[in-house]
Amino acid sequence: MSKITQDLLRAIQPNTSVSRPTLVLIILVQVIIALFAWYSSSEILPRPPEIFSAFGRLMKGGDLIRELFTSMTLCVQAMGLAILISLALSYLTVLPFFRPTAFIVSKGRFLTLVGLSFVFTLLTSGGHNLKLSLMVFGITVFFVTSATAMIQAIPKTEFNHARTLGMSEWQTVGEVIILGRLHEVFEIIRQNFAISWMMLTMVEGISRAEGGIGAMLLNQNKHLHLDAVFAIQILILLVGISMDYLIGVLKNIICPYASLSLERR
C-alpha cells in the first residue's frame, strides 16, 4: 500500500494528520467537486468565466480598488477603536465597580444596528462618523463578551501561583490576565474582525455617502447584476481570508509559545 493511500485512509480517522502532498490532493478533489456542483447548478447563477469578466469590468477605472480601500480604512479604524475600548473595559472587570458596566455592554449584542442607526445619526455628524460609530458599537459588544469570558475562565491556581511569587494584585493582573492571555486576545481579534468585515456591507448600505465595497455590492444587487455581485463577494471573501491569515501570523510572531502544547497546529 502506497504512502498516499495510507494517508488517505488516515484522513478519515479521528485525531490523525496527513502529509502535505496528501492534503493538497484532498483540497484539489474538493475544489473539483465544488466547481462541478457550481457548473451543474441553476443557470440563474453566473459561471466562473462570467464572474471573471465582471471582475475585469469593475476593475476598469479603479472603482473597485478605490471602494475597497475606503471599506478597509473604515474597518481598520473601527477595529482599532473597538479593541482599545473593549480591552480597557474587559481588563477593568478585575475591579467589581466595572463588572456591571461590562455585563450591560455585552448584552448589547442582541440589539440590531438598523434599529440603532437613527440614534447614532443624532449623536454623530457626517456619514463617516455614523458608519464608524455603528461599526465600533457592533464590534465592542461582541469583543467585550468574549474578553470577559476569557478572563473569567482563567484558573484560580494561576492567580495563586503569581501571589506566591510575591506579586501584588496589579502585578498579578498584568502577568496572568494581560500578558498570560495575549494569545487568546489575538484569537478574539480574529473572530471579531470577521464579524466586522461581514457587518461592513450593511453599515455602508445605511450610509452610502462615502461609497465603499458594501455600497457597490448593494448597487449591483439592486440592478440584478449577479455576475458583478459574485465578483464582489469573492473579493470580500479573499480579503477577509487574507486579513485573518495576517492576524494569525502576527499572533505566531508575538506569541510563539501559544502553539507549543497543541496537538493540531
PDB file of C-alpha atoms in Angstrom:
ATOM      1  CA  MET A   1       0.000   0.000   0.000  1.00  0.00           C
ATOM      2  CA  SER A   2       1.457   3.356  -1.062  1.00  0.00           C
ATOM      3  CA  LYS A   3       2.127   6.172   1.380  1.00  0.00           C
ATOM      4  CA  ILE A   4      -0.549   8.393  -0.207  1.00  0.00           C
ATOM      5  CA  THR A   5      -3.114   5.603   0.114  1.00  0.00           C
ATOM      6  CA  GLN A   6      -2.208   5.181   3.766  1.00  0.00           C
ATOM      7  CA  ASP A   7      -2.527   8.941   4.260  1.00  0.00           C
ATOM      8  CA  LEU A   8      -5.922   8.946   2.557  1.00  0.00           C
ATOM      9  CA  LEU A   9      -7.098   6.252   4.945  1.00  0.00           C
ATOM     10  CA  ARG A  10      -5.749   8.255   7.864  1.00  0.00           C
ATOM     11  CA  ALA A  11      -7.711  11.272   6.612  1.00  0.00           C
ATOM     12  CA  ILE A  12     -10.964   9.591   7.655  1.00  0.00           C
ATOM     13  CA  GLN A  13      -9.676   8.586  11.082  1.00  0.00           C
ATOM     14  CA  PRO A  14     -10.057  10.883  14.114  1.00  0.00           C
ATOM     15  CA  ASN A  15      -7.120  12.745  15.700  1.00  0.00           C
ATOM     16  CA  THR A  16      -4.653  11.984  12.912  1.00  0.00           C
ATOM     17  CA  SER A  17      -2.631  14.068  10.472  1.00  0.00           C
ATOM     18  CA  VAL A  18      -1.650  13.632   6.828  1.00  0.00           C
ATOM     19  CA  SER A  19       1.340  14.689   4.766  1.00  0.00           C
ATOM     20  CA  ARG A  20       1.306  17.927   2.790  1.00  0.00           C
ATOM     21  CA  PRO A  21       1.033  16.222  -0.670  1.00  0.00           C
ATOM     22  CA  THR A  22      -1.973  14.245   0.536  1.00  0.00           C
ATOM     23  CA  LEU A  23      -3.557  17.388   1.961  1.00  0.00           C
ATOM     24  CA  VAL A  24      -3.056  19.164  -1.386  1.00  0.00           C
ATOM     25  CA  LEU A  25      -4.665  16.202  -3.174  1.00  0.00           C
ATOM     26  CA  ILE A  26      -7.673  16.302  -0.842  1.00  0.00           C
ATOM     27  CA  ILE A  27      -8.082  20.042  -1.410  1.00  0.00           C
ATOM     28  CA  LEU A  28      -7.903  19.617  -5.204  1.00  0.00           C
ATOM     29  CA  VAL A  29     -10.567  16.907  -5.144  1.00  0.00           C
ATOM     30  CA  GLN A  30     -12.867  19.053  -3.025  1.00  0.00           C
ATOM     31  CA  VAL A  31     -12.332  22.071  -5.309  1.00  0.00           C
ATOM     32  CA  ILE A  32     -13.149  19.966  -8.386  1.00  0.00           C
ATOM     33  CA  ILE A  33     -16.338  18.694  -6.742  1.00  0.00           C
ATOM     34  CA  ALA A  34     -17.324  22.246  -5.781  1.00  0.00           C
ATOM     35  CA  LEU A  35     -16.719  23.541  -9.336  1.00  0.00           C
ATOM     36  CA  PHE A  36     -18.693  20.658 -10.826  1.00  0.00           C
ATOM     37  CA  ALA A  37     -21.604  21.384  -8.483  1.00  0.00           C
ATOM     38  CA  TRP A  38     -21.360  25.071  -9.439  1.00  0.00           C
ATOM     39  CA  TYR A  39     -21.462  24.386 -13.190  1.00  0.00           C
ATOM     40  CA  SER A  40     -24.333  21.919 -12.839  1.00  0.00           C
ATOM     41  CA  SER A  41     -26.423  24.263 -10.692  1.00  0.00           C
ATOM     42  CA  SER A  42     -29.200  26.565 -11.880  1.00  0.00           C
ATOM     43  CA  GLU A  43     -28.472  28.688 -14.956  1.00  0.00           C
ATOM     44  CA  ILE A  44     -29.519  31.753 -12.969  1.00  0.00           C
ATOM     45  CA  LEU A  45     -26.228  31.660 -11.080  1.00  0.00           C
ATOM     46  CA  PRO A  46     -23.300  33.145 -13.032  1.00  0.00           C
ATOM     47  CA  ARG A  47     -20.484  30.847 -14.118  1.00  0.00           C
ATOM     48  CA  PRO A  48     -16.807  31.464 -13.237  1.00  0.00           C
ATOM     49  CA  PRO A  49     -15.963  32.956 -16.686  1.00  0.00           C
ATOM     50  CA  GLU A  50     -18.830  35.446 -16.319  1.00  0.00           C
ATOM     51  CA  ILE A  51     -17.660  36.373 -12.828  1.00  0.00           C
ATOM     52  CA  PHE A  52     -14.088  36.833 -14.050  1.00  0.00           C
ATOM     53  CA  SER A  53     -15.351  39.085 -16.860  1.00  0.00           C
ATOM     54  CA  ALA A  54     -17.411  41.127 -14.380  1.00  0.00           C
ATOM     55  CA  PHE A  55     -14.378  41.473 -12.144  1.00  0.00           C
ATOM     56  CA  GLY A  56     -12.442  42.938 -15.079  1.00  0.00           C
ATOM     57  CA  ARG A  57     -15.214  45.453 -15.765  1.00  0.00           C
ATOM     58  CA  LEU A  58     -15.298  46.527 -12.126  1.00  0.00           C
ATOM     59  CA  MET A  59     -11.528  46.961 -12.097  1.00  0.00           C
ATOM     60  CA  LYS A  60     -11.591  49.375 -15.050  1.00  0.00           C
ATOM     61  CA  GLY A  61     -11.168  52.944 -13.923  1.00  0.00           C
ATOM     62  CA  GLY A  62     -10.007  51.826 -10.476  1.00  0.00           C
ATOM     63  CA  ASP A  63     -13.512  51.988  -8.978  1.00  0.00           C
ATOM     64  CA  LEU A  64     -13.294  48.601  -7.284  1.00  0.00           C
ATOM     65  CA  ILE A  65      -9.869  49.264  -5.748  1.00  0.00           C
ATOM     66  CA  ARG A  66     -10.940  52.709  -4.557  1.00  0.00           C
ATOM     67  CA  GLU A  67     -14.112  51.383  -2.927  1.00  0.00           C
ATOM     68  CA  LEU A  68     -12.182  48.505  -1.352  1.00  0.00           C
ATOM     69  CA  PHE A  69      -9.646  50.940   0.105  1.00  0.00           C
ATOM     70  CA  THR A  70     -12.495  53.044   1.542  1.00  0.00           C
ATOM     71  CA  SER A  71     -14.018  49.979   3.201  1.00  0.00           C
ATOM     72  CA  MET A  72     -10.687  48.715   4.520  1.00  0.00           C
ATOM     73  CA  THR A  73      -9.911  52.121   6.030  1.00  0.00           C
ATOM     74  CA  LEU A  74     -13.273  52.207   7.798  1.00  0.00           C
ATOM     75  CA  CYS A  75     -12.914  48.630   9.054  1.00  0.00           C
ATOM     76  CA  VAL A  76      -9.386  49.142  10.405  1.00  0.00           C
ATOM     77  CA  GLN A  77     -10.394  52.372  12.157  1.00  0.00           C
ATOM     78  CA  ALA A  78     -13.422  50.696  13.722  1.00  0.00           C
ATOM     79  CA  MET A  79     -11.397  47.666  14.817  1.00  0.00           C
ATOM     80  CA  GLY A  80      -8.697  49.843  16.375  1.00  0.00           C
ATOM     81  CA  LEU A  81     -11.163  51.892  18.420  1.00  0.00           C
ATOM     82  CA  ALA A  82     -13.204  48.833  19.387  1.00  0.00           C
ATOM     83  CA  ILE A  83     -10.108  46.934  20.548  1.00  0.00           C
ATOM     84  CA  LEU A  84      -8.986  49.825  22.764  1.00  0.00           C
ATOM     85  CA  ILE A  85     -12.447  50.315  24.289  1.00  0.00           C
ATOM     86  CA  SER A  86     -13.179  46.608  24.708  1.00  0.00           C
ATOM     87  CA  LEU A  87      -9.845  45.625  26.239  1.00  0.00           C
ATOM     88  CA  ALA A  88      -9.892  48.583  28.625  1.00  0.00           C
ATOM     89  CA  LEU A  89     -13.398  47.716  29.820  1.00  0.00           C
ATOM     90  CA  SER A  90     -12.684  43.975  29.988  1.00  0.00           C
ATOM     91  CA  TYR A  91      -9.454  44.365  31.967  1.00  0.00           C
ATOM     92  CA  LEU A  92     -11.211  46.768  34.336  1.00  0.00           C
ATOM     93  CA  THR A  93     -13.601  43.973  35.316  1.00  0.00           C
ATOM     94  CA  VAL A  94     -10.927  42.941  37.820  1.00  0.00           C
ATOM     95  CA  LEU A  95     -12.487  45.819  39.778  1.00  0.00           C
ATOM     96  CA  PRO A  96     -16.023  44.951  40.971  1.00  0.00           C
ATOM     97  CA  PHE A  97     -17.115  48.531  40.194  1.00  0.00           C
ATOM     98  CA  PHE A  98     -16.841  47.962  36.413  1.00  0.00           C
ATOM     99  CA  ARG A  99     -18.363  44.465  36.214  1.00  0.00           C
ATOM    100  CA  PRO A 100     -21.988  45.654  35.860  1.00  0.00           C
ATOM    101  CA  THR A 101     -20.918  48.014  33.063  1.00  0.00           C
ATOM    102  CA  ALA A 102     -19.214  45.221  31.136  1.00  0.00           C
ATOM    103  CA  PHE A 103     -22.236  42.970  31.713  1.00  0.00           C
ATOM    104  CA  ILE A 104     -24.627  45.581  30.279  1.00  0.00           C
ATOM    105  CA  VAL A 105     -22.345  46.299  27.305  1.00  0.00           C
ATOM    106  CA  SER A 106     -22.111  42.592  26.480  1.00  0.00           C
ATOM    107  CA  LYS A 107     -25.900  42.329  26.307  1.00  0.00           C
ATOM    108  CA  GLY A 108     -25.890  44.982  23.597  1.00  0.00           C
ATOM    109  CA  ARG A 109     -25.053  42.219  21.110  1.00  0.00           C
ATOM    110  CA  PHE A 110     -28.767  41.394  20.962  1.00  0.00           C
ATOM    111  CA  LEU A 111     -29.590  44.848  19.557  1.00  0.00           C
ATOM    112  CA  THR A 112     -29.776  45.428  15.800  1.00  0.00           C
ATOM    113  CA  LEU A 113     -27.714  48.127  14.131  1.00  0.00           C
ATOM    114  CA  VAL A 114     -30.594  49.061  11.841  1.00  0.00           C
ATOM    115  CA  GLY A 115     -32.729  49.932  14.853  1.00  0.00           C
ATOM    116  CA  LEU A 116     -29.908  51.999  16.375  1.00  0.00           C
ATOM    117  CA  SER A 117     -28.984  53.860  13.195  1.00  0.00           C
ATOM    118  CA  PHE A 118     -31.381  56.737  13.964  1.00  0.00           C
ATOM    119  CA  VAL A 119     -29.892  57.176  17.450  1.00  0.00           C
ATOM    120  CA  PHE A 120     -26.332  57.237  16.111  1.00  0.00           C
ATOM    121  CA  THR A 121     -27.403  59.629  13.346  1.00  0.00           C
ATOM    122  CA  LEU A 122     -28.486  62.115  16.008  1.00  0.00           C
ATOM    123  CA  LEU A 123     -25.297  61.601  18.032  1.00  0.00           C
ATOM    124  CA  THR A 124     -22.831  61.910  15.147  1.00  0.00           C
ATOM    125  CA  SER A 125     -22.154  64.302  12.294  1.00  0.00           C
ATOM    126  CA  GLY A 126     -21.441  63.091   8.787  1.00  0.00           C
ATOM    127  CA  GLY A 127     -21.728  59.730   7.075  1.00  0.00           C
ATOM    128  CA  HIS A 128     -18.240  58.557   8.030  1.00  0.00           C
ATOM    129  CA  ASN A 129     -18.754  59.137  11.755  1.00  0.00           C
ATOM    130  CA  LEU A 130     -22.137  57.406  11.583  1.00  0.00           C
ATOM    131  CA  LYS A 131     -20.663  54.303   9.972  1.00  0.00           C
ATOM    132  CA  LEU A 132     -17.671  54.344  12.302  1.00  0.00           C
ATOM    133  CA  SER A 133     -19.828  54.582  15.429  1.00  0.00           C
ATOM    134  CA  LEU A 134     -22.120  51.780  14.250  1.00  0.00           C
ATOM    135  CA  MET A 135     -19.130  49.557  13.495  1.00  0.00           C
ATOM    136  CA  VAL A 136     -17.434  50.293  16.825  1.00  0.00           C
ATOM    137  CA  PHE A 137     -20.637  49.521  18.718  1.00  0.00           C
ATOM    138  CA  GLY A 138     -21.227  46.304  16.773  1.00  0.00           C
ATOM    139  CA  ILE A 139     -17.680  45.062  17.384  1.00  0.00           C
ATOM    140  CA  THR A 140     -17.393  46.178  21.018  1.00  0.00           C
ATOM    141  CA  VAL A 141     -20.434  44.304  22.317  1.00  0.00           C
ATOM    142  CA  PHE A 142     -19.116  41.007  20.932  1.00  0.00           C
ATOM    143  CA  PHE A 143     -15.494  41.708  21.863  1.00  0.00           C
ATOM    144  CA  VAL A 144     -16.360  42.504  25.493  1.00  0.00           C
ATOM    145  CA  THR A 145     -18.426  39.308  25.706  1.00  0.00           C
ATOM    146  CA  SER A 146     -15.513  37.148  24.535  1.00  0.00           C
ATOM    147  CA  ALA A 147     -12.841  39.006  26.521  1.00  0.00           C
ATOM    148  CA  THR A 148     -14.723  38.899  29.830  1.00  0.00           C
ATOM    149  CA  ALA A 149     -15.463  35.201  29.313  1.00  0.00           C
ATOM    150  CA  MET A 150     -11.743  34.637  28.696  1.00  0.00           C
ATOM    151  CA  ILE A 151     -10.837  36.402  31.949  1.00  0.00           C
ATOM    152  CA  GLN A 152     -13.457  34.509  33.939  1.00  0.00           C
ATOM    153  CA  ALA A 153     -12.126  31.191  32.608  1.00  0.00           C
ATOM    154  CA  ILE A 154      -8.603  31.717  33.995  1.00  0.00           C
ATOM    155  CA  PRO A 155      -7.962  29.061  36.682  1.00  0.00           C
ATOM    156  CA  LYS A 156      -7.580  30.247  40.254  1.00  0.00           C
ATOM    157  CA  THR A 157      -4.298  28.354  40.515  1.00  0.00           C
ATOM    158  CA  GLU A 158      -2.633  30.799  38.099  1.00  0.00           C
ATOM    159  CA  PHE A 159      -3.545  33.739  40.324  1.00  0.00           C
ATOM    160  CA  ASN A 160      -2.345  31.883  43.419  1.00  0.00           C
ATOM    161  CA  HIS A 161       0.916  30.986  41.688  1.00  0.00           C
ATOM    162  CA  ALA A 162       1.566  34.664  40.903  1.00  0.00           C
ATOM    163  CA  ARG A 163       0.813  35.628  44.506  1.00  0.00           C
ATOM    164  CA  THR A 164       3.223  33.024  45.856  1.00  0.00           C
ATOM    165  CA  LEU A 165       5.929  34.659  43.734  1.00  0.00           C
ATOM    166  CA  GLY A 166       5.383  37.845  45.717  1.00  0.00           C
ATOM    167  CA  MET A 167       3.468  39.786  43.080  1.00  0.00           C
ATOM    168  CA  SER A 168       0.987  42.466  44.067  1.00  0.00           C
ATOM    169  CA  GLU A 169      -2.595  42.246  42.831  1.00  0.00           C
ATOM    170  CA  TRP A 170      -1.937  44.700  39.984  1.00  0.00           C
ATOM    171  CA  GLN A 171       1.222  42.802  39.007  1.00  0.00           C
ATOM    172  CA  THR A 172      -0.858  39.635  39.016  1.00  0.00           C
ATOM    173  CA  VAL A 173      -3.341  41.281  36.669  1.00  0.00           C
ATOM    174  CA  GLY A 174      -0.525  42.288  34.322  1.00  0.00           C
ATOM    175  CA  GLU A 175       1.194  38.900  34.276  1.00  0.00           C
ATOM    176  CA  VAL A 176      -1.755  36.497  34.420  1.00  0.00           C
ATOM    177  CA  ILE A 177      -4.529  38.352  32.596  1.00  0.00           C
ATOM    178  CA  ILE A 178      -2.831  40.786  30.206  1.00  0.00           C
ATOM    179  CA  LEU A 179       0.420  39.050  29.237  1.00  0.00           C
ATOM    180  CA  GLY A 180      -0.640  35.498  30.047  1.00  0.00           C
ATOM    181  CA  ARG A 181      -3.700  35.657  27.798  1.00  0.00           C
ATOM    182  CA  LEU A 182      -2.329  37.789  24.970  1.00  0.00           C
ATOM    183  CA  HIS A 183      -2.531  34.893  22.513  1.00  0.00           C
ATOM    184  CA  GLU A 184      -6.227  34.474  23.296  1.00  0.00           C
ATOM    185  CA  VAL A 185      -6.765  38.187  22.679  1.00  0.00           C
ATOM    186  CA  PHE A 186      -5.404  37.710  19.159  1.00  0.00           C
ATOM    187  CA  GLU A 187      -7.941  34.935  18.588  1.00  0.00           C
ATOM    188  CA  ILE A 188     -10.725  37.227  19.793  1.00  0.00           C
ATOM    189  CA  ILE A 189      -9.473  39.898  17.395  1.00  0.00           C
ATOM    190  CA  ARG A 190      -9.583  37.379  14.527  1.00  0.00           C
ATOM    191  CA  GLN A 191     -13.150  36.402  15.345  1.00  0.00           C
ATOM    192  CA  ASN A 192     -14.338  39.978  15.703  1.00  0.00           C
ATOM    193  CA  PHE A 193     -12.604  41.109  12.528  1.00  0.00           C
ATOM    194  CA  ALA A 194     -14.679  38.510  10.674  1.00  0.00           C
ATOM    195  CA  ILE A 195     -17.809  39.900  12.339  1.00  0.00           C
ATOM    196  CA  SER A 196     -16.870  43.473  11.440  1.00  0.00           C
ATOM    197  CA  TRP A 197     -15.997  42.560   7.840  1.00  0.00           C
ATOM    198  CA  MET A 198     -19.354  40.829   7.441  1.00  0.00           C
ATOM    199  CA  MET A 199     -21.121  43.779   9.110  1.00  0.00           C
ATOM    200  CA  LEU A 200     -19.445  46.290   6.802  1.00  0.00           C
ATOM    201  CA  THR A 201     -21.784  45.865   3.823  1.00  0.00           C
ATOM    202  CA  MET A 202     -24.851  46.517   5.974  1.00  0.00           C
ATOM    203  CA  VAL A 203     -23.336  49.616   7.587  1.00  0.00           C
ATOM    204  CA  GLU A 204     -22.258  51.028   4.221  1.00  0.00           C
ATOM    205  CA  GLY A 205     -25.782  50.397   2.980  1.00  0.00           C
ATOM    206  CA  ILE A 206     -27.200  52.564   5.778  1.00  0.00           C
ATOM    207  CA  SER A 207     -24.977  55.497   4.785  1.00  0.00           C
ATOM    208  CA  ARG A 208     -23.655  55.499   1.224  1.00  0.00           C
ATOM    209  CA  ALA A 209     -22.125  58.982   1.343  1.00  0.00           C
ATOM    210  CA  GLU A 210     -18.503  57.773   1.096  1.00  0.00           C
ATOM    211  CA  GLY A 211     -19.239  54.739  -1.042  1.00  0.00           C
ATOM    212  CA  GLY A 212     -17.333  51.597  -0.166  1.00  0.00           C
ATOM    213  CA  ILE A 213     -17.385  47.987  -1.295  1.00  0.00           C
ATOM    214  CA  GLY A 214     -20.693  47.433   0.513  1.00  0.00           C
ATOM    215  CA  ALA A 215     -22.397  50.302  -1.309  1.00  0.00           C
ATOM    216  CA  MET A 216     -21.060  48.992  -4.624  1.00  0.00           C
ATOM    217  CA  LEU A 217     -22.349  45.497  -3.808  1.00  0.00           C
ATOM    218  CA  LEU A 218     -25.820  46.804  -2.956  1.00  0.00           C
ATOM    219  CA  ASN A 219     -25.950  48.877  -6.153  1.00  0.00           C
ATOM    220  CA  GLN A 220     -25.033  45.870  -8.298  1.00  0.00           C
ATOM    221  CA  ASN A 221     -27.539  43.707  -6.438  1.00  0.00           C
ATOM    222  CA  LYS A 222     -30.268  46.325  -6.961  1.00  0.00           C
ATOM    223  CA  HIS A 223     -29.802  46.110 -10.747  1.00  0.00           C
ATOM    224  CA  LEU A 224     -29.572  42.272 -10.643  1.00  0.00           C
ATOM    225  CA  HIS A 225     -26.015  42.221 -11.993  1.00  0.00           C
ATOM    226  CA  LEU A 226     -25.393  38.833 -10.415  1.00  0.00           C
ATOM    227  CA  ASP A 227     -22.023  38.321 -12.085  1.00  0.00           C
ATOM    228  CA  ALA A 228     -20.755  41.557 -10.514  1.00  0.00           C
ATOM    229  CA  VAL A 229     -22.359  40.633  -7.189  1.00  0.00           C
ATOM    230  CA  PHE A 230     -20.499  37.309  -7.131  1.00  0.00           C
ATOM    231  CA  ALA A 231     -17.250  39.006  -8.185  1.00  0.00           C
ATOM    232  CA  ILE A 232     -17.501  41.485  -5.304  1.00  0.00           C
ATOM    233  CA  GLN A 233     -18.456  38.720  -2.875  1.00  0.00           C
ATOM    234  CA  ILE A 234     -15.434  36.661  -3.875  1.00  0.00           C
ATOM    235  CA  LEU A 235     -13.196  39.709  -3.443  1.00  0.00           C
ATOM    236  CA  ILE A 236     -14.681  40.327   0.017  1.00  0.00           C
ATOM    237  CA  LEU A 237     -14.050  36.669   0.889  1.00  0.00           C
ATOM    238  CA  LEU A 238     -10.432  36.734  -0.314  1.00  0.00           C
ATOM    239  CA  VAL A 239      -9.637  39.972   1.528  1.00  0.00           C
ATOM    240  CA  GLY A 240     -11.229  38.613   4.698  1.00  0.00           C
ATOM    241  CA  ILE A 241      -9.229  35.382   4.497  1.00  0.00           C
ATOM    242  CA  SER A 242      -6.029  37.356   3.879  1.00  0.00           C
ATOM    243  CA  MET A 243      -6.614  39.594   6.901  1.00  0.00           C
ATOM    244  CA  ASP A 244      -7.455  36.581   9.052  1.00  0.00           C
ATOM    245  CA  TYR A 245      -4.204  34.922   7.971  1.00  0.00           C
ATOM    246  CA  LEU A 246      -2.251  38.129   8.677  1.00  0.00           C
ATOM    247  CA  ILE A 247      -3.626  38.338  12.215  1.00  0.00           C
ATOM    248  CA  GLY A 248      -2.677  34.689  12.719  1.00  0.00           C
ATOM    249  CA  VAL A 249       0.878  35.392  11.533  1.00  0.00           C
ATOM    250  CA  LEU A 250       1.163  38.342  13.941  1.00  0.00           C
ATOM    251  CA  LYS A 251      -0.062  36.100  16.748  1.00  0.00           C
ATOM    252  CA  ASN A 252       2.583  33.466  15.980  1.00  0.00           C
ATOM    253  CA  ILE A 253       5.313  36.130  15.842  1.00  0.00           C
ATOM    254  CA  ILE A 254       4.324  37.900  19.067  1.00  0.00           C
ATOM    255  CA  CYS A 255       3.171  34.786  20.957  1.00  0.00           C
ATOM    256  CA  PRO A 256       5.227  31.866  19.567  1.00  0.00           C
ATOM    257  CA  TYR A 257       4.617  29.896  22.754  1.00  0.00           C
ATOM    258  CA  ALA A 258       0.862  29.672  22.106  1.00  0.00           C
ATOM    259  CA  SER A 259       1.001  26.596  19.849  1.00  0.00           C
ATOM    260  CA  LEU A 260       3.777  24.634  21.576  1.00  0.00           C
ATOM    261  CA  SER A 261       1.389  22.417  23.535  1.00  0.00           C
ATOM    262  CA  LEU A 262      -1.214  21.983  20.787  1.00  0.00           C
ATOM    263  CA  GLU A 263      -1.747  18.666  19.018  1.00  0.00           C
ATOM    264  CA  ARG A 264      -3.043  20.343  15.846  1.00  0.00           C
ATOM    265  CA  ARG A 265      -1.036  23.439  14.888  1.00  0.00           C
TER     266      ARG A 265
END
